[in-house]
Amino acid sequence: MMKKKSAYTVAVVGATGAVGTEMIQVLEERDFPVGELIPLASARSEGNEVTFRGETLHVKVLEHNSFEGVDVALFSAGAGISKEFGPIAVKAGAVVVDNSSAWRMDPKVPLVVPEVNVHALSGHQGLIANPNCSTIQMVVALKPLHDAVRIKRIIVTTFQSVSGTGKDAMEELVEQSRQLLSFGEAKVAVYPHQIAFNCLPHIDDFLPNGYTKEEMKMVNETRKILGELSLPITATTVRVPVFICHAESVNIETEQKLSANDARAILAAAPGIQVYDDPGRNLYPLPIDVAGTDAVFVGRVREDESVPNGLNVWIVADNLRKGAALNAVQIAEELIR
């Protein structure tokens, strides 16, 4: 995938954001062979510092000449930045792993979840897209079931944490909670409505078809990753007052019958998945337990009694890690393998 080296120069674009911070931490935790780490961000972050392997690094301002000598560039600074600077980084010789929506549906750009479609990396032209956080955890859990019995329809409802919006949203949840618990009025800035003690069935902008961009991302990205461009999928995405971890209630209809026990066995044997499913003991994945972990957790596996071949599953993952930073670093690991 890339020329083998003992150490690589890695740039993190958006290094001071929630995902960029996590990318740096994951690079260190997984002992990625970083020779030099270059933290990049906008001018407003100039002077900020990040820590990597015990060393304090000054954040540099992202500029057109920032990528000279860079081997891998991990982007998490929004689609506009990725559109402008991604091709510049590639032209300078870097391989870009982009966490924004900028390139995901470009037919020339692989959209990759290593546990699901690592083979797609072989055709990359310098740009690789990291899927949407809610898409990543769903396809990790559904791919082994799809391989076993062929999924013919997916219905998903997500319960997504505020960290998916960023640090400002996390701070807003803290402040609104404090305001309301002090019998004050919640001040709204990041979301169109109060998020504390509330649920918003609205993630990203609404489209003419009545769905949001987030919902259609799940539809279109899942089809591309699984290589099933006509697979029927419908999604409802909901923002909930949780700091970290996205949860999903997923209903699938399959071509062949699969019992709940067989589904659990298939999932337990698949890479990147932890089955946590014992309702009799009140055991099922919870965001407060999953936060800070790398696996996709699956529970509440049960047969859908309304159709002959259906299953319901509950999926939880840390959206900052597997849903973003970890998946990007795993892609980089595959590139240098």
Coordinates of C-alpha atoms in Angstrom, one line a residue, residues 2-303:
M2 CA 2.8 2.4 1.0
K3 CA 6.6 2.2 0.9
K4 CA 7.7 0.3 4.0
K5 CA 9.6 2.5 6.4
S6 CA 10.6 2.2 10.1
A7 CA 8.8 5.5 10.9
Y8 CA 6.3 7.8 9.2
T9 CA 5.6 11.5 9.3
V10 CA 2.0 11.9 10.3
A11 CA 0.0 15.1 10.1
V12 CA -3.3 15.4 12.1
V13 CA -5.5 18.1 10.6
G14 CA -8.0 19.4 13.2
A15 CA -5.7 18.4 16.0
T16 CA -7.4 20.4 18.7
G17 CA -11.0 19.1 17.9
A18 CA -12.7 16.2 19.7
V19 CA -11.8 13.7 17.0
G20 CA -8.3 15.1 16.3
T21 CA -7.4 14.8 19.9
E22 CA -8.6 11.2 19.9
M23 CA -6.6 10.5 16.8
I24 CA -3.4 11.6 18.5
Q25 CA -4.3 9.5 21.5
V26 CA -5.1 6.4 19.4
L27 CA -1.8 6.8 17.4
E28 CA 0.0 6.6 20.7
E29 CA -2.0 3.8 22.3
R30 CA -1.6 1.6 19.2
D31 CA 2.1 2.4 18.9
F32 CA 1.8 3.5 15.3
P33 CA 5.3 4.0 14.0
V34 CA 5.3 7.8 14.0
G35 CA 8.6 9.4 13.4
E36 CA 7.3 12.9 13.5
L37 CA 3.8 14.1 14.5
I38 CA 2.6 17.4 13.0
P39 CA -0.6 18.7 14.7
L40 CA -2.4 21.2 12.4
A41 CA -5.4 23.4 12.9
S42 CA -6.9 26.7 12.0
A43 CA -5.4 30.1 13.0
R44 CA -7.6 30.3 16.0
S45 CA -5.8 27.3 17.5
E46 CA -2.4 28.8 17.0
G47 CA -0.4 28.5 20.2
N48 CA -2.3 25.5 21.5
E49 CA -0.4 22.5 22.5
V50 CA -0.9 18.7 22.3
T51 CA 0.9 15.9 24.0
F52 CA 2.2 12.9 22.2
R53 CA 4.4 10.2 23.8
G54 CA 5.2 12.5 26.7
E55 CA 6.3 15.4 24.4
T56 CA 4.5 18.7 24.2
L57 CA 4.0 19.8 20.6
H58 CA 2.8 23.2 19.4
V59 CA -0.1 23.2 17.0
K60 CA 0.8 24.7 13.6
V61 CA -1.5 26.7 11.4
L62 CA -2.8 24.7 8.4
E63 CA -1.4 26.1 5.2
H64 CA -0.9 25.0 1.7
N65 CA 2.8 24.1 2.4
S66 CA 2.0 22.1 5.5
F67 CA 2.3 18.6 3.9
E68 CA 5.9 18.6 2.6
G69 CA 7.5 15.4 3.8
V70 CA 4.2 14.0 5.3
D71 CA 3.5 10.3 4.7
V72 CA 0.0 10.1 6.2
A73 CA -2.4 12.9 6.8
L74 CA -5.4 12.2 9.1
F75 CA -8.1 14.9 8.5
S76 CA -10.9 15.8 10.9
A77 CA -11.6 19.4 10.3
G78 CA -14.8 19.5 8.2
A79 CA -15.7 18.9 4.6
G80 CA -14.7 22.4 3.4
I81 CA -11.1 22.0 4.7
S82 CA -10.9 18.5 3.3
K83 CA -12.0 19.6 -0.1
E84 CA -9.4 22.4 -0.2
F85 CA -6.5 20.8 1.5
G86 CA -6.9 17.0 0.8
P87 CA -5.8 17.3 -2.9
I88 CA -2.9 19.5 -1.8
A89 CA -1.7 16.9 0.7
V90 CA -2.0 14.2 -1.9
K91 CA 0.0 16.3 -4.4
A92 CA 2.7 16.7 -1.8
G93 CA 3.0 13.0 -1.5
A94 CA 0.8 12.1 1.5
V95 CA -1.9 9.6 1.7
V96 CA -5.0 11.3 3.2
V97 CA -7.5 9.5 5.4
D98 CA -10.4 11.9 5.7
N99 CA -13.0 11.8 8.4
S100 CA -15.4 14.3 6.8
S101 CA -18.2 13.8 4.3
A102 CA -16.2 15.4 1.5
W103 CA -15.1 12.4 -0.4
R104 CA -17.2 9.5 0.9
M105 CA -19.5 9.1 -2.1
D106 CA -16.9 9.9 -4.8
P107 CA -16.6 6.7 -6.9
K108 CA -12.9 7.1 -7.1
V109 CA -12.4 7.3 -3.4
P110 CA -12.5 4.1 -1.2
L111 CA -14.9 4.3 1.7
V112 CA -13.3 1.9 4.2
V113 CA -14.1 0.0 7.4
P114 CA -11.1 -2.4 7.8
E115 CA -13.2 -5.2 9.4
V116 CA -15.6 -5.0 6.5
N117 CA -14.0 -4.0 3.2
V118 CA -10.3 -3.6 3.6
H119 CA -9.9 -4.8 0.0
A120 CA -11.2 -1.5 -1.2
L121 CA -7.9 0.2 -0.2
S122 CA -6.1 -1.5 -3.1
G123 CA -7.5 1.0 -5.6
H124 CA -6.9 4.2 -3.7
Q125 CA -5.4 7.2 -5.4
G126 CA -4.1 9.0 -2.4
L127 CA -7.5 9.8 -0.8
I128 CA -9.4 7.4 1.5
A129 CA -12.6 8.3 3.2
N130 CA -13.5 7.4 6.7
P131 CA -17.3 6.7 6.9
N132 CA -19.8 8.4 9.1
C133 CA -19.6 7.4 12.7
S134 CA -23.1 5.8 12.9
T135 CA -22.4 3.9 9.6
I136 CA -19.2 2.4 10.8
Q137 CA -20.6 0.7 13.9
M138 CA -23.6 -0.6 12.0
V139 CA -21.7 -2.1 9.1
V140 CA -19.2 -3.8 11.5
A141 CA -22.1 -5.6 13.2
L142 CA -24.1 -6.3 10.1
K143 CA -21.4 -7.5 7.7
P144 CA -20.9 -11.0 9.3
L145 CA -24.7 -11.5 9.3
H146 CA -24.9 -10.4 5.7
D147 CA -22.2 -12.8 4.7
A148 CA -24.1 -15.6 6.5
V149 CA -27.7 -15.1 5.4
R150 CA -27.8 -12.1 3.0
I151 CA -29.6 -9.0 4.4
K152 CA -32.3 -7.8 2.2
R153 CA -33.6 -4.8 4.2
I154 CA -32.3 -2.6 7.0
I155 CA -34.3 -0.3 9.3
V156 CA -32.2 1.7 11.7
T157 CA -32.9 4.3 14.4
T158 CA -29.9 5.9 16.0
F159 CA -29.4 7.6 19.4
Q160 CA -26.3 9.7 18.9
S161 CA -24.3 11.5 21.5
V162 CA -23.5 15.2 21.4
S163 CA -19.7 14.6 20.9
G164 CA -20.7 13.7 17.3
T165 CA -21.2 17.5 16.8
G166 CA -18.0 18.5 18.6
K167 CA -16.6 20.1 21.7
D168 CA -19.0 23.1 21.6
A169 CA -22.0 20.7 21.8
M170 CA -20.5 18.8 24.7
E171 CA -20.0 22.1 26.5
E172 CA -23.6 23.2 25.7
L173 CA -25.0 20.0 27.2
V174 CA -23.0 20.7 30.4
E175 CA -24.1 24.3 30.6
Q176 CA -27.8 23.6 29.8
S177 CA -27.9 20.8 32.4
R178 CA -26.4 23.2 35.0
Q179 CA -28.8 26.0 34.0
L180 CA -31.9 23.7 34.2
L181 CA -30.9 22.0 37.5
S182 CA -30.5 25.5 39.0
F183 CA -34.1 26.3 37.9
G184 CA -32.9 28.6 35.1
E185 CA -33.5 28.7 31.4
A186 CA -31.4 26.6 29.0
K187 CA -29.5 28.8 26.5
V188 CA -29.6 27.3 23.0
A189 CA -26.7 27.9 20.6
V190 CA -25.4 24.7 19.0
Y191 CA -28.6 22.9 18.3
P192 CA -32.0 24.4 17.2
H193 CA -33.6 23.2 20.5
Q194 CA -32.5 22.4 24.0
I195 CA -30.6 19.2 24.1
A196 CA -30.4 18.7 27.9
F197 CA -33.1 16.3 29.1
N198 CA -34.4 16.1 25.5
C199 CA -34.1 14.2 22.3
L200 CA -33.9 15.8 18.8
P201 CA -35.0 13.8 15.8
H202 CA -32.8 16.0 13.7
I203 CA -29.1 15.5 12.8
D204 CA -27.7 17.7 10.0
D205 CA -29.8 19.5 7.5
F206 CA -33.2 18.4 6.2
L207 CA -33.4 17.3 2.5
P208 CA -36.3 17.7 0.1
N209 CA -37.3 14.1 0.7
G210 CA -37.9 14.7 4.4
Y211 CA -34.8 12.8 5.6
T212 CA -31.8 14.5 7.0
K213 CA -28.3 14.4 5.5
E214 CA -27.2 12.2 8.4
E215 CA -30.0 9.7 7.6
M216 CA -29.1 9.6 3.9
K217 CA -25.4 9.3 4.7
M218 CA -26.2 6.0 6.5
V219 CA -28.2 4.8 3.6
N220 CA -25.7 5.6 0.8
E221 CA -22.5 4.8 2.7
T222 CA -23.8 1.4 3.9
R223 CA -24.6 0.5 0.3
K224 CA -21.2 1.6 -0.9
I225 CA -19.3 -0.2 1.8
L226 CA -21.2 -3.5 1.5
G227 CA -21.2 -3.3 -2.3
E228 CA -25.0 -3.5 -2.4
L229 CA -26.0 -0.4 -4.2
S230 CA -29.8 -1.3 -4.3
L231 CA -30.1 -2.6 -0.7
P232 CA -33.3 -1.2 0.8
I233 CA -32.3 0.9 3.9
T234 CA -34.2 3.5 5.9
A235 CA -32.9 5.5 8.8
T236 CA -34.0 7.9 11.5
T237 CA -31.2 9.6 13.4
V238 CA -31.8 11.2 16.8
R239 CA -29.5 13.4 18.9
V240 CA -29.7 12.4 22.6
P241 CA -28.2 14.0 25.8
V242 CA -25.3 11.6 26.1
F243 CA -21.7 12.8 25.9
I244 CA -20.0 9.9 24.2
C245 CA -21.2 6.8 22.3
H246 CA -23.8 6.3 19.6
A247 CA -26.4 3.6 20.1
E248 CA -28.6 2.1 17.3
S249 CA -31.7 0.0 17.2
V250 CA -31.4 -2.0 13.9
N251 CA -33.9 -4.3 12.3
I252 CA -32.8 -6.5 9.5
E253 CA -34.7 -8.8 7.2
T254 CA -32.7 -11.6 5.7
E255 CA -33.0 -14.0 2.8
Q256 CA -32.5 -17.1 5.0
K257 CA -33.7 -17.8 8.5
L258 CA -31.2 -17.1 11.3
S259 CA -32.0 -17.8 14.9
A260 CA -31.0 -15.3 17.6
N261 CA -28.5 -17.8 19.1
D262 CA -26.9 -18.5 15.7
A263 CA -26.7 -14.7 15.2
R264 CA -24.9 -14.2 18.5
A265 CA -22.5 -17.0 17.7
I266 CA -21.7 -15.4 14.3
L267 CA -21.3 -12.0 15.8
A268 CA -19.1 -13.3 18.7
A269 CA -16.7 -14.8 16.2
A270 CA -16.4 -11.7 14.0
P271 CA -13.5 -9.2 14.3
G272 CA -14.1 -6.0 16.2
I273 CA -17.3 -7.1 17.9
Q274 CA -18.2 -7.8 21.5
V275 CA -21.5 -9.6 22.2
Y276 CA -22.9 -8.4 25.5
D277 CA -26.3 -10.0 25.7
D278 CA -28.0 -11.5 28.8
P279 CA -31.4 -9.9 29.4
G280 CA -32.1 -12.1 32.3
R281 CA -29.2 -10.4 34.2
N282 CA -30.0 -6.9 32.6
L283 CA -26.8 -7.1 30.5
Y284 CA -26.8 -5.2 27.3
P285 CA -24.5 -2.5 25.9
L286 CA -24.8 0.9 27.5
P287 CA -23.0 4.1 26.4
I288 CA -21.6 4.7 29.9
D289 CA -19.9 1.2 29.7
V290 CA -18.7 1.4 26.1
A291 CA -17.2 4.9 26.2
G292 CA -13.4 4.7 25.9
T293 CA -13.4 1.2 24.3
D294 CA -12.6 0.1 20.8
A295 CA -15.0 -2.6 20.0
V296 CA -18.5 -2.5 18.6
F297 CA -20.8 -3.9 21.2
V298 CA -24.0 -5.8 20.3
G299 CA -26.8 -7.0 22.5
R300 CA -30.6 -7.4 22.6
V301 CA -30.3 -9.9 19.7
R302 CA -33.8 -11.3 19.1
E303 CA -35.9 -12.6 16.3

